[in-house]
Amino acid sequence: MQKFKSYTLNKLEKIPQLSGLSEEQMEEIKIVSSIYPFKTNNYVLENLIDWNNIPNDPIFRLNFPHKEMLIPEHFEQLKRVRATGTKEELKEVIYNIRMKLNPHPAGQKELNGAFLEEKKLEGIQHKYKDILLFFPSQSQTCHAYCTFCFRWPQFINDLDFKIQSKEIDPLLKYLSENPQITEVLFTGGDPMIMNSRVLDSYIEPLLKVDSIKTIRIGTKALSYWPYKFTTDEDAEGMLNVLRKITKAGKHLGFMAHFNHPKELEPPVVKEAIDKLRSIGAVIRTQSPLLRFINNDAKTWTTMWEKQVQLGCIPYYMFLPRDTGAQHYFAETLENAHKLYTEAIRNCSGLASTAKGPVMSMTHGKVEILGVKNNSYTLRYVKHRDHSKTFKTFIAEPITPNPMWIDDLVEVKEEVPNY
Ligand code: SF4
């Protein structure tokens, strides 16, 4: 049985595979990790990273912070204060840089609140009519952290940044007052960091809510710790809790995060997928398009085809959100659309089910349908104002090489909105 062993910043020096790195490279990882939390584990280190190909190995880029994730001004400032400043000065610099990195994109703190008797509920977000996001406090970490993660503020020990709840009762009350909500998405962090007992304490009461037809679990455990469902001591217990969902006649949707086909290669991933499918889970996959990690069409075609072979359904190609190191990971919208088109063209029909490229932004999820003569055709896959879902519109850039929806301005509605 594999035993989980995690490494955070204060154990960086203990990672045996890093012994070949220069002092300067180690220092760079430490500097960037003071802004974006760092965490890896023995499975990632031993099975996913090709140590003969660092720093360019895609999983190394996915898991280990690197210098270019900070703009030069921030990097140099941190380096200077780390070397000569006091603890308090360093704390202040870190805080100020984090605040400049748009820690809560898409208005999620201000616009996605769920209210009961005018009181805002902790750890719950209600953006779309039919689905609620729930952030259990016990799942506000992951088996390892992704460098691109838009939830990076969840992993900082600063309660101002965190969205989380320990209580199920307010969620149940909110659901009873909003019967139009048919789905609950457990998110984080990674809900699959929880043990079966804690998960059960949330799932069991939800099963009694008739209006809830689907429970979704957003997770990267299949990539970062697949033993969760195979040989962990709690694996059977976890499968038993999840099985209750399908036994109760509800849909169990696993939203699995895979960013590169390498993550699908270890045989234990197939074993874990088979276990989940055997209890009736449907596994859909998603990832952002990331420079230095997966920004070529062949990688996506390979990944989607392999996912179908393993029994998963490709669901979304996202674009990295406007937070953290977006400047480093994002492709231009035009390149993203070209790459998506080429990847889909080379897929079999069953592997070409992923929507994309999609931006999850303030109003909703918007997909790029086409780019021609500097004109972008876009469509809301989902809008917080339900009547605008599927609205198609034309937008033009307000900056050269647009990388995000804010770099465009809507110029006309393309087809009438019924
Ligand atoms: S596993 Fe998901 S939540 Fe955790 S760091 Fe990666 S992207 Fe973020």
mmCIF file of C-alpha atoms in Angstrom, residues 15-350:
data_model
loop_
_atom_site.group_PDB
_atom_site.id
_atom_site.type_symbol
_atom_site.label_atom_id
_atom_site.label_comp_id
_atom_site.label_asym_id
_atom_site.label_seq_id
_atom_site.Cartn_x
_atom_site.Cartn_y
_atom_site.Cartn_z
ATOM 1 C CA ILE A 15 12.483 16.465 -1.689
ATOM 2 C CA PRO A 16 15.198 14.072 -2.888
ATOM 3 C CA GLN A 17 14.534 14.725 -6.588
ATOM 4 C CA LEU A 18 15.391 18.421 -6.152
ATOM 5 C CA SER A 19 18.946 17.732 -5.051
ATOM 6 C CA GLY A 20 20.249 18.467 -8.579
ATOM 7 C CA LEU A 21 18.790 21.991 -8.637
ATOM 8 C CA SER A 22 21.090 24.972 -8.191
ATOM 9 C CA GLU A 23 20.797 27.239 -5.159
ATOM 10 C CA GLU A 24 19.383 29.927 -7.422
ATOM 11 C CA GLN A 25 16.645 27.600 -8.754
ATOM 12 C CA MET A 26 15.707 26.579 -5.210
ATOM 13 C CA GLU A 27 15.575 30.216 -4.176
ATOM 14 C CA GLU A 28 13.266 30.991 -7.114
ATOM 15 C CA ILE A 29 10.845 28.274 -6.035
ATOM 16 C CA LYS A 30 10.869 29.658 -2.481
ATOM 17 C CA ILE A 31 10.265 33.233 -3.607
ATOM 18 C CA VAL A 32 7.321 32.364 -5.830
ATOM 19 C CA SER A 33 5.912 29.976 -3.213
ATOM 20 C CA SER A 34 5.706 32.825 -0.756
ATOM 21 C CA ILE A 35 2.886 34.168 -2.945
ATOM 22 C CA TYR A 36 1.309 31.019 -4.413
ATOM 23 C CA PRO A 37 1.170 28.151 -1.922
ATOM 24 C CA PHE A 38 3.230 25.102 -2.853
ATOM 25 C CA LYS A 39 2.466 21.462 -2.144
ATOM 26 C CA THR A 40 3.477 18.227 -3.814
ATOM 27 C CA ASN A 41 3.464 14.555 -2.837
ATOM 28 C CA ASN A 42 5.379 11.311 -3.304
ATOM 29 C CA TYR A 43 3.050 10.013 -6.065
ATOM 30 C CA VAL A 44 3.527 13.128 -8.205
ATOM 31 C CA LEU A 45 7.284 13.111 -7.610
ATOM 32 C CA GLU A 46 7.738 9.418 -8.354
ATOM 33 C CA ASN A 47 5.189 8.746 -11.078
ATOM 34 C CA LEU A 48 4.345 11.888 -12.994
ATOM 35 C CA ILE A 49 7.424 14.103 -13.316
ATOM 36 C CA ASP A 50 10.199 13.193 -15.730
ATOM 37 C CA TRP A 51 13.233 14.357 -13.746
ATOM 38 C CA ASN A 52 15.438 14.113 -16.844
ATOM 39 C CA ASN A 53 13.415 16.906 -18.376
ATOM 40 C CA ILE A 54 13.201 19.602 -15.728
ATOM 41 C CA PRO A 55 12.388 22.427 -15.594
ATOM 42 C CA ASN A 56 10.477 21.920 -18.863
ATOM 43 C CA ASP A 57 8.626 18.756 -17.952
ATOM 44 C CA PRO A 58 4.900 19.674 -18.096
ATOM 45 C CA ILE A 59 4.046 18.141 -14.726
ATOM 46 C CA PHE A 60 7.012 19.890 -13.113
ATOM 47 C CA ARG A 61 5.601 23.147 -14.540
ATOM 48 C CA LEU A 62 2.158 22.141 -13.291
ATOM 49 C CA ASN A 63 3.267 21.501 -9.736
ATOM 50 C CA PHE A 64 6.432 23.514 -9.016
ATOM 51 C CA PRO A 65 6.293 27.313 -8.936
ATOM 52 C CA HIS A 66 8.725 29.066 -11.224
ATOM 53 C CA LYS A 67 10.107 32.542 -11.498
ATOM 54 C CA GLU A 68 8.078 33.759 -14.479
ATOM 55 C CA MET A 69 4.826 33.260 -12.601
ATOM 56 C CA LEU A 70 5.529 36.618 -10.971
ATOM 57 C CA ILE A 71 6.062 39.786 -12.961
ATOM 58 C CA PRO A 72 9.742 40.880 -12.674
ATOM 59 C CA GLU A 73 8.864 43.842 -10.438
ATOM 60 C CA HIS A 74 7.166 41.611 -7.838
ATOM 61 C CA PHE A 75 9.841 38.949 -8.038
ATOM 62 C CA GLU A 76 12.669 41.444 -7.459
ATOM 63 C CA GLN A 77 10.799 43.186 -4.651
ATOM 64 C CA LEU A 78 10.273 39.884 -2.824
ATOM 65 C CA LYS A 79 13.854 38.835 -3.362
ATOM 66 C CA ARG A 80 15.094 42.123 -1.891
ATOM 67 C CA VAL A 81 12.805 42.108 1.141
ATOM 68 C CA ARG A 82 13.484 38.437 1.840
ATOM 69 C CA ALA A 83 17.186 39.222 1.923
ATOM 70 C CA THR A 84 17.181 42.488 3.873
ATOM 71 C CA GLY A 85 13.720 43.212 5.301
ATOM 72 C CA THR A 86 12.102 42.371 8.616
ATOM 73 C CA LYS A 87 9.447 39.669 9.038
ATOM 74 C CA GLU A 88 6.748 42.360 9.201
ATOM 75 C CA GLU A 89 7.973 44.055 6.031
ATOM 76 C CA LEU A 90 7.990 40.748 4.188
ATOM 77 C CA LYS A 91 4.470 39.957 5.390
ATOM 78 C CA GLU A 92 3.247 43.318 4.145
ATOM 79 C CA VAL A 93 4.915 42.930 0.733
ATOM 80 C CA ILE A 94 3.426 39.448 0.329
ATOM 81 C CA TYR A 95 -0.041 40.712 1.249
ATOM 82 C CA ASN A 96 0.178 43.678 -1.126
ATOM 83 C CA ILE A 97 1.342 41.542 -4.037
ATOM 84 C CA ARG A 98 -1.421 39.012 -3.422
ATOM 85 C CA MET A 99 -4.021 41.775 -3.421
ATOM 86 C CA LYS A 100 -2.758 42.926 -6.831
ATOM 87 C CA LEU A 101 -3.267 39.436 -8.240
ATOM 88 C CA ASN A 102 -7.078 39.619 -8.195
ATOM 89 C CA PRO A 103 -7.543 36.915 -5.540
ATOM 90 C CA HIS A 104 -11.304 36.650 -6.047
ATOM 91 C CA PRO A 105 -11.939 36.810 -9.801
ATOM 92 C CA ALA A 106 -15.318 37.026 -11.551
ATOM 93 C CA GLY A 107 -16.910 38.879 -8.641
ATOM 94 C CA GLN A 108 -17.342 35.597 -6.783
ATOM 95 C CA LYS A 109 -17.255 37.184 -3.312
ATOM 96 C CA GLU A 110 -19.617 40.055 -4.127
ATOM 97 C CA LEU A 111 -21.960 38.495 -6.688
ATOM 98 C CA ASN A 112 -22.269 34.800 -5.862
ATOM 99 C CA GLY A 113 -23.511 35.087 -2.296
ATOM 100 C CA ALA A 114 -26.327 32.901 -0.987
ATOM 101 C CA PHE A 115 -28.529 34.623 1.615
ATOM 102 C CA LEU A 116 -30.944 33.404 4.278
ATOM 103 C CA GLU A 117 -32.946 36.120 6.031
ATOM 104 C CA GLU A 118 -30.463 38.648 4.628
ATOM 105 C CA LYS A 119 -27.547 36.819 6.215
ATOM 106 C CA LYS A 120 -24.824 35.751 3.857
ATOM 107 C CA LEU A 121 -24.036 32.044 4.161
ATOM 108 C CA GLU A 122 -20.421 31.024 4.594
ATOM 109 C CA GLY A 123 -18.849 28.627 2.137
ATOM 110 C CA ILE A 124 -21.705 28.593 -0.350
ATOM 111 C CA GLN A 125 -21.839 30.201 -3.776
ATOM 112 C CA HIS A 126 -24.944 30.545 -5.885
ATOM 113 C CA LYS A 127 -24.078 31.831 -9.348
ATOM 114 C CA TYR A 128 -26.376 29.863 -11.655
ATOM 115 C CA LYS A 129 -30.071 29.230 -11.111
ATOM 116 C CA ASP A 130 -29.885 25.439 -10.819
ATOM 117 C CA ILE A 131 -26.574 24.667 -9.120
ATOM 118 C CA LEU A 132 -24.996 25.523 -5.782
ATOM 119 C CA LEU A 133 -21.300 25.385 -4.934
ATOM 120 C CA PHE A 134 -20.403 24.105 -1.487
ATOM 121 C CA PHE A 135 -16.927 24.561 0.052
ATOM 122 C CA PRO A 136 -16.573 22.221 3.068
ATOM 123 C CA SER A 137 -13.909 23.602 5.406
ATOM 124 C CA GLN A 138 -12.229 20.170 5.563
ATOM 125 C CA SER A 139 -11.558 20.193 1.836
ATOM 126 C CA GLN A 140 -9.776 23.497 1.471
ATOM 127 C CA THR A 141 -6.531 21.844 0.471
ATOM 128 C CA CYS A 142 -5.492 19.341 -2.220
ATOM 129 C CA HIS A 143 -3.179 16.358 -2.595
ATOM 130 C CA ALA A 144 -0.828 18.733 -4.433
ATOM 131 C CA TYR A 145 -1.241 22.290 -5.727
ATOM 132 C CA CYS A 146 -1.374 23.309 -9.368
ATOM 133 C CA THR A 147 0.658 26.358 -10.299
ATOM 134 C CA PHE A 148 -2.157 27.786 -12.425
ATOM 135 C CA CYS A 149 -4.865 27.281 -9.795
ATOM 136 C CA PHE A 150 -7.420 30.098 -9.665
ATOM 137 C CA ARG A 151 -8.340 28.952 -6.144
ATOM 138 C CA TRP A 152 -4.861 29.713 -4.795
ATOM 139 C CA PRO A 153 -6.260 32.079 -2.078
ATOM 140 C CA GLN A 154 -8.066 29.087 -0.554
ATOM 141 C CA PHE A 155 -4.715 27.677 0.515
ATOM 142 C CA ILE A 156 -3.459 30.698 2.394
ATOM 143 C CA ASN A 157 -3.770 30.861 6.147
ATOM 144 C CA ASP A 158 -5.633 34.101 6.000
ATOM 145 C CA LEU A 159 -9.351 33.864 6.662
ATOM 146 C CA ASP A 160 -10.033 36.993 4.635
ATOM 147 C CA PHE A 161 -9.151 35.047 1.542
ATOM 148 C CA LYS A 162 -10.945 31.809 2.289
ATOM 149 C CA ILE A 163 -14.403 30.623 1.318
ATOM 150 C CA GLN A 164 -15.475 27.707 3.549
ATOM 151 C CA SER A 165 -18.212 26.216 5.688
ATOM 152 C CA LYS A 166 -18.368 23.566 8.397
ATOM 153 C CA GLU A 167 -22.126 23.461 8.547
ATOM 154 C CA ILE A 168 -24.602 21.513 6.507
ATOM 155 C CA ASP A 169 -27.770 22.957 8.096
ATOM 156 C CA PRO A 170 -27.666 26.386 6.404
ATOM 157 C CA LEU A 171 -27.085 24.623 3.084
ATOM 158 C CA LEU A 172 -30.106 22.377 3.658
ATOM 159 C CA LYS A 173 -32.282 25.311 4.653
ATOM 160 C CA TYR A 174 -31.189 27.266 1.591
ATOM 161 C CA LEU A 175 -31.993 24.283 -0.646
ATOM 162 C CA SER A 176 -35.444 23.913 0.879
ATOM 163 C CA GLU A 177 -36.143 27.577 0.093
ATOM 164 C CA ASN A 178 -34.749 27.248 -3.439
ATOM 165 C CA PRO A 179 -36.254 24.094 -4.948
ATOM 166 C CA GLN A 180 -35.138 25.205 -8.417
ATOM 167 C CA ILE A 181 -31.621 24.106 -7.395
ATOM 168 C CA THR A 182 -31.141 20.558 -8.656
ATOM 169 C CA GLU A 183 -27.379 20.159 -8.250
ATOM 170 C CA VAL A 184 -24.804 20.632 -5.503
ATOM 171 C CA LEU A 185 -21.138 20.804 -6.463
ATOM 172 C CA PHE A 186 -18.634 19.960 -3.755
ATOM 173 C CA THR A 187 -15.552 22.009 -4.405
ATOM 174 C CA GLY A 188 -12.481 23.419 -2.677
ATOM 175 C CA GLY A 189 -9.599 22.721 -2.707
ATOM 176 C CA ASP A 190 -10.371 19.120 -3.411
ATOM 177 C CA PRO A 191 -13.327 17.443 -1.672
ATOM 178 C CA MET A 192 -11.585 14.102 -2.187
ATOM 179 C CA ILE A 193 -9.057 15.111 0.448
ATOM 180 C CA MET A 194 -11.787 14.483 3.029
ATOM 181 C CA ASN A 195 -12.131 11.094 4.655
ATOM 182 C CA SER A 196 -15.276 9.018 4.183
ATOM 183 C CA ARG A 197 -16.686 9.863 7.606
ATOM 184 C CA VAL A 198 -16.544 13.612 7.053
ATOM 185 C CA LEU A 199 -17.850 13.332 3.501
ATOM 186 C CA ASP A 200 -20.694 11.153 4.745
ATOM 187 C CA SER A 201 -21.734 13.820 7.246
ATOM 188 C CA TYR A 202 -22.409 16.126 4.272
ATOM 189 C CA ILE A 203 -23.744 13.574 1.797
ATOM 190 C CA GLU A 204 -26.200 11.682 4.002
ATOM 191 C CA PRO A 205 -28.493 14.672 4.729
ATOM 192 C CA LEU A 206 -28.341 15.784 1.101
ATOM 193 C CA LEU A 207 -29.715 12.451 -0.058
ATOM 194 C CA LYS A 208 -32.987 13.291 1.662
ATOM 195 C CA VAL A 209 -33.445 16.462 -0.384
ATOM 196 C CA ASP A 210 -35.785 15.435 -3.192
ATOM 197 C CA SER A 211 -35.092 18.496 -5.341
ATOM 198 C CA ILE A 212 -31.391 17.570 -5.562
ATOM 199 C CA LYS A 213 -30.951 15.282 -8.545
ATOM 200 C CA THR A 214 -27.182 15.513 -8.974
ATOM 201 C CA ILE A 215 -24.188 15.673 -6.675
ATOM 202 C CA ARG A 216 -20.996 16.745 -8.342
ATOM 203 C CA ILE A 217 -17.508 16.327 -6.942
ATOM 204 C CA GLY A 218 -14.806 18.593 -8.394
ATOM 205 C CA THR A 219 -11.524 16.740 -7.898
ATOM 206 C CA LYS A 220 -7.979 16.162 -9.051
ATOM 207 C CA ALA A 221 -7.487 13.080 -6.870
ATOM 208 C CA LEU A 222 -7.485 10.784 -9.923
ATOM 209 C CA SER A 223 -4.395 12.594 -11.076
ATOM 210 C CA TYR A 224 -2.598 13.496 -7.820
ATOM 211 C CA TRP A 225 -3.586 10.599 -5.540
ATOM 212 C CA PRO A 226 -5.573 7.841 -7.321
ATOM 213 C CA TYR A 227 -4.941 5.466 -4.368
ATOM 214 C CA LYS A 228 -7.772 7.350 -2.698
ATOM 215 C CA PHE A 229 -10.105 4.936 -4.513
ATOM 216 C CA THR A 230 -7.937 1.810 -4.646
ATOM 217 C CA THR A 231 -5.546 0.906 -1.818
ATOM 218 C CA ASP A 232 -5.935 3.658 0.813
ATOM 219 C CA GLU A 233 -7.223 2.317 4.122
ATOM 220 C CA ASP A 234 -10.328 4.418 3.641
ATOM 221 C CA ALA A 235 -10.822 3.561 -0.073
ATOM 222 C CA GLU A 236 -13.690 1.102 0.462
ATOM 223 C CA GLY A 237 -15.313 3.459 2.965
ATOM 224 C CA MET A 238 -15.091 6.303 0.479
ATOM 225 C CA LEU A 239 -16.598 4.216 -2.319
ATOM 226 C CA ASN A 240 -19.396 3.153 0.036
ATOM 227 C CA VAL A 241 -20.294 6.762 0.818
ATOM 228 C CA LEU A 242 -20.233 7.702 -2.864
ATOM 229 C CA ARG A 243 -22.274 4.622 -3.767
ATOM 230 C CA LYS A 244 -25.066 5.897 -1.504
ATOM 231 C CA ILE A 245 -25.566 8.737 -3.970
ATOM 232 C CA THR A 246 -26.284 6.512 -6.939
ATOM 233 C CA LYS A 247 -28.250 4.073 -4.772
ATOM 234 C CA ALA A 248 -30.489 6.969 -3.770
ATOM 235 C CA GLY A 249 -31.229 7.454 -7.474
ATOM 236 C CA LYS A 250 -29.166 10.612 -7.824
ATOM 237 C CA HIS A 251 -26.556 11.338 -10.444
ATOM 238 C CA LEU A 252 -22.973 11.234 -9.184
ATOM 239 C CA GLY A 253 -20.874 13.463 -11.412
ATOM 240 C CA PHE A 254 -17.115 13.465 -10.973
ATOM 241 C CA MET A 255 -15.578 16.595 -12.481
ATOM 242 C CA ALA A 256 -12.060 15.249 -12.882
ATOM 243 C CA HIS A 257 -9.194 17.625 -13.518
ATOM 244 C CA PHE A 258 -6.555 16.292 -15.899
ATOM 245 C CA ASN A 259 -4.160 18.765 -17.460
ATOM 246 C CA HIS A 260 -1.883 16.477 -19.434
ATOM 247 C CA PRO A 261 -2.052 12.937 -20.892
ATOM 248 C CA LYS A 262 0.883 11.903 -18.672
ATOM 249 C CA GLU A 263 -1.491 12.006 -15.713
ATOM 250 C CA LEU A 264 -3.546 9.222 -17.321
ATOM 251 C CA GLU A 265 -0.655 6.816 -17.829
ATOM 252 C CA PRO A 266 -0.039 5.123 -14.440
ATOM 253 C CA PRO A 267 -2.086 1.872 -14.295
ATOM 254 C CA VAL A 268 -3.510 2.890 -10.900
ATOM 255 C CA VAL A 269 -5.450 5.695 -12.628
ATOM 256 C CA LYS A 270 -7.398 3.159 -14.672
ATOM 257 C CA GLU A 271 -7.989 1.083 -11.537
ATOM 258 C CA ALA A 272 -9.350 4.146 -9.719
ATOM 259 C CA ILE A 273 -11.564 5.110 -12.665
ATOM 260 C CA ASP A 274 -12.902 1.540 -12.858
ATOM 261 C CA LYS A 275 -13.763 1.624 -9.146
ATOM 262 C CA LEU A 276 -15.678 4.867 -9.509
ATOM 263 C CA ARG A 277 -17.514 3.689 -12.588
ATOM 264 C CA SER A 278 -18.452 0.455 -10.834
ATOM 265 C CA ILE A 279 -20.446 2.433 -8.259
ATOM 266 C CA GLY A 280 -22.238 4.390 -10.989
ATOM 267 C CA ALA A 281 -20.171 7.595 -11.089
ATOM 268 C CA VAL A 282 -19.959 9.418 -14.417
ATOM 269 C CA ILE A 283 -16.543 11.019 -14.826
ATOM 270 C CA ARG A 284 -16.308 14.174 -16.903
ATOM 271 C CA THR A 285 -12.951 15.824 -17.471
ATOM 272 C CA GLN A 286 -11.792 19.393 -17.653
ATOM 273 C CA SER A 287 -8.661 21.503 -17.796
ATOM 274 C CA PRO A 288 -7.536 24.947 -18.747
ATOM 275 C CA LEU A 289 -5.329 25.455 -21.784
ATOM 276 C CA LEU A 290 -1.924 26.297 -20.327
ATOM 277 C CA ARG A 291 1.224 27.578 -21.958
ATOM 278 C CA PHE A 292 4.261 25.412 -21.088
ATOM 279 C CA ILE A 293 1.996 22.556 -19.973
ATOM 280 C CA ASN A 294 -0.517 21.556 -22.630
ATOM 281 C CA ASN A 295 -0.584 24.246 -25.332
ATOM 282 C CA ASP A 296 -0.495 22.112 -28.425
ATOM 283 C CA ALA A 297 -3.387 20.478 -30.218
ATOM 284 C CA LYS A 298 -1.854 16.997 -30.266
ATOM 285 C CA THR A 299 -1.606 16.921 -26.472
ATOM 286 C CA TRP A 300 -5.327 17.637 -26.186
ATOM 287 C CA THR A 301 -6.322 15.114 -28.872
ATOM 288 C CA THR A 302 -4.225 12.458 -27.118
ATOM 289 C CA MET A 303 -5.658 13.390 -23.722
ATOM 290 C CA TRP A 304 -9.297 13.342 -24.845
ATOM 291 C CA GLU A 305 -8.930 10.066 -26.789
ATOM 292 C CA LYS A 306 -7.236 8.399 -23.832
ATOM 293 C CA GLN A 307 -9.913 9.669 -21.457
ATOM 294 C CA VAL A 308 -12.616 8.094 -23.614
ATOM 295 C CA GLN A 309 -10.690 4.799 -23.644
ATOM 296 C CA LEU A 310 -10.627 4.925 -19.851
ATOM 297 C CA GLY A 311 -14.362 5.555 -19.648
ATOM 298 C CA CYS A 312 -14.431 9.334 -19.065
ATOM 299 C CA ILE A 313 -16.261 12.073 -20.966
ATOM 300 C CA PRO A 314 -14.242 15.139 -22.084
ATOM 301 C CA TYR A 315 -16.231 18.135 -20.869
ATOM 302 C CA TYR A 316 -14.416 21.497 -20.879
ATOM 303 C CA MET A 317 -11.326 23.192 -22.235
ATOM 304 C CA PHE A 318 -11.136 26.333 -20.104
ATOM 305 C CA LEU A 319 -8.882 29.348 -20.389
ATOM 306 C CA PRO A 320 -6.851 30.326 -17.304
ATOM 307 C CA ARG A 321 -8.776 32.818 -15.211
ATOM 308 C CA ASP A 322 -7.855 36.440 -14.598
ATOM 309 C CA THR A 323 -6.065 35.844 -11.329
ATOM 310 C CA GLY A 324 -2.624 34.795 -10.133
ATOM 311 C CA ALA A 325 -0.191 33.907 -12.896
ATOM 312 C CA GLN A 326 -2.624 34.276 -15.801
ATOM 313 C CA HIS A 327 -0.090 36.461 -17.639
ATOM 314 C CA TYR A 328 2.256 33.471 -17.729
ATOM 315 C CA PHE A 329 -0.115 30.610 -18.536
ATOM 316 C CA ALA A 330 -2.635 32.191 -20.927
ATOM 317 C CA GLU A 331 -2.596 31.899 -24.716
ATOM 318 C CA THR A 332 -4.190 34.632 -26.823
ATOM 319 C CA LEU A 333 -7.875 34.007 -27.490
ATOM 320 C CA GLU A 334 -7.155 33.557 -31.192
ATOM 321 C CA ASN A 335 -4.451 30.926 -30.580
ATOM 322 C CA ALA A 336 -6.696 29.170 -28.084
ATOM 323 C CA HIS A 337 -9.499 28.940 -30.636
ATOM 324 C CA LYS A 338 -7.150 27.635 -33.350
ATOM 325 C CA LEU A 339 -5.692 25.056 -31.021
ATOM 326 C CA TYR A 340 -9.086 23.866 -29.801
ATOM 327 C CA THR A 341 -10.360 23.547 -33.376
ATOM 328 C CA GLU A 342 -7.339 21.545 -34.483
ATOM 329 C CA ALA A 343 -7.530 19.285 -31.427
ATOM 330 C CA ILE A 344 -11.242 18.563 -31.950
ATOM 331 C CA ARG A 345 -10.794 17.991 -35.705
ATOM 332 C CA ASN A 346 -8.347 15.195 -35.008
ATOM 333 C CA CYS A 347 -10.544 13.496 -32.415
ATOM 334 C CA SER A 348 -13.006 10.688 -32.954
ATOM 335 C CA GLY A 349 -16.632 11.718 -32.570
ATOM 336 C CA LEU A 350 -16.892 10.388 -29.033
#
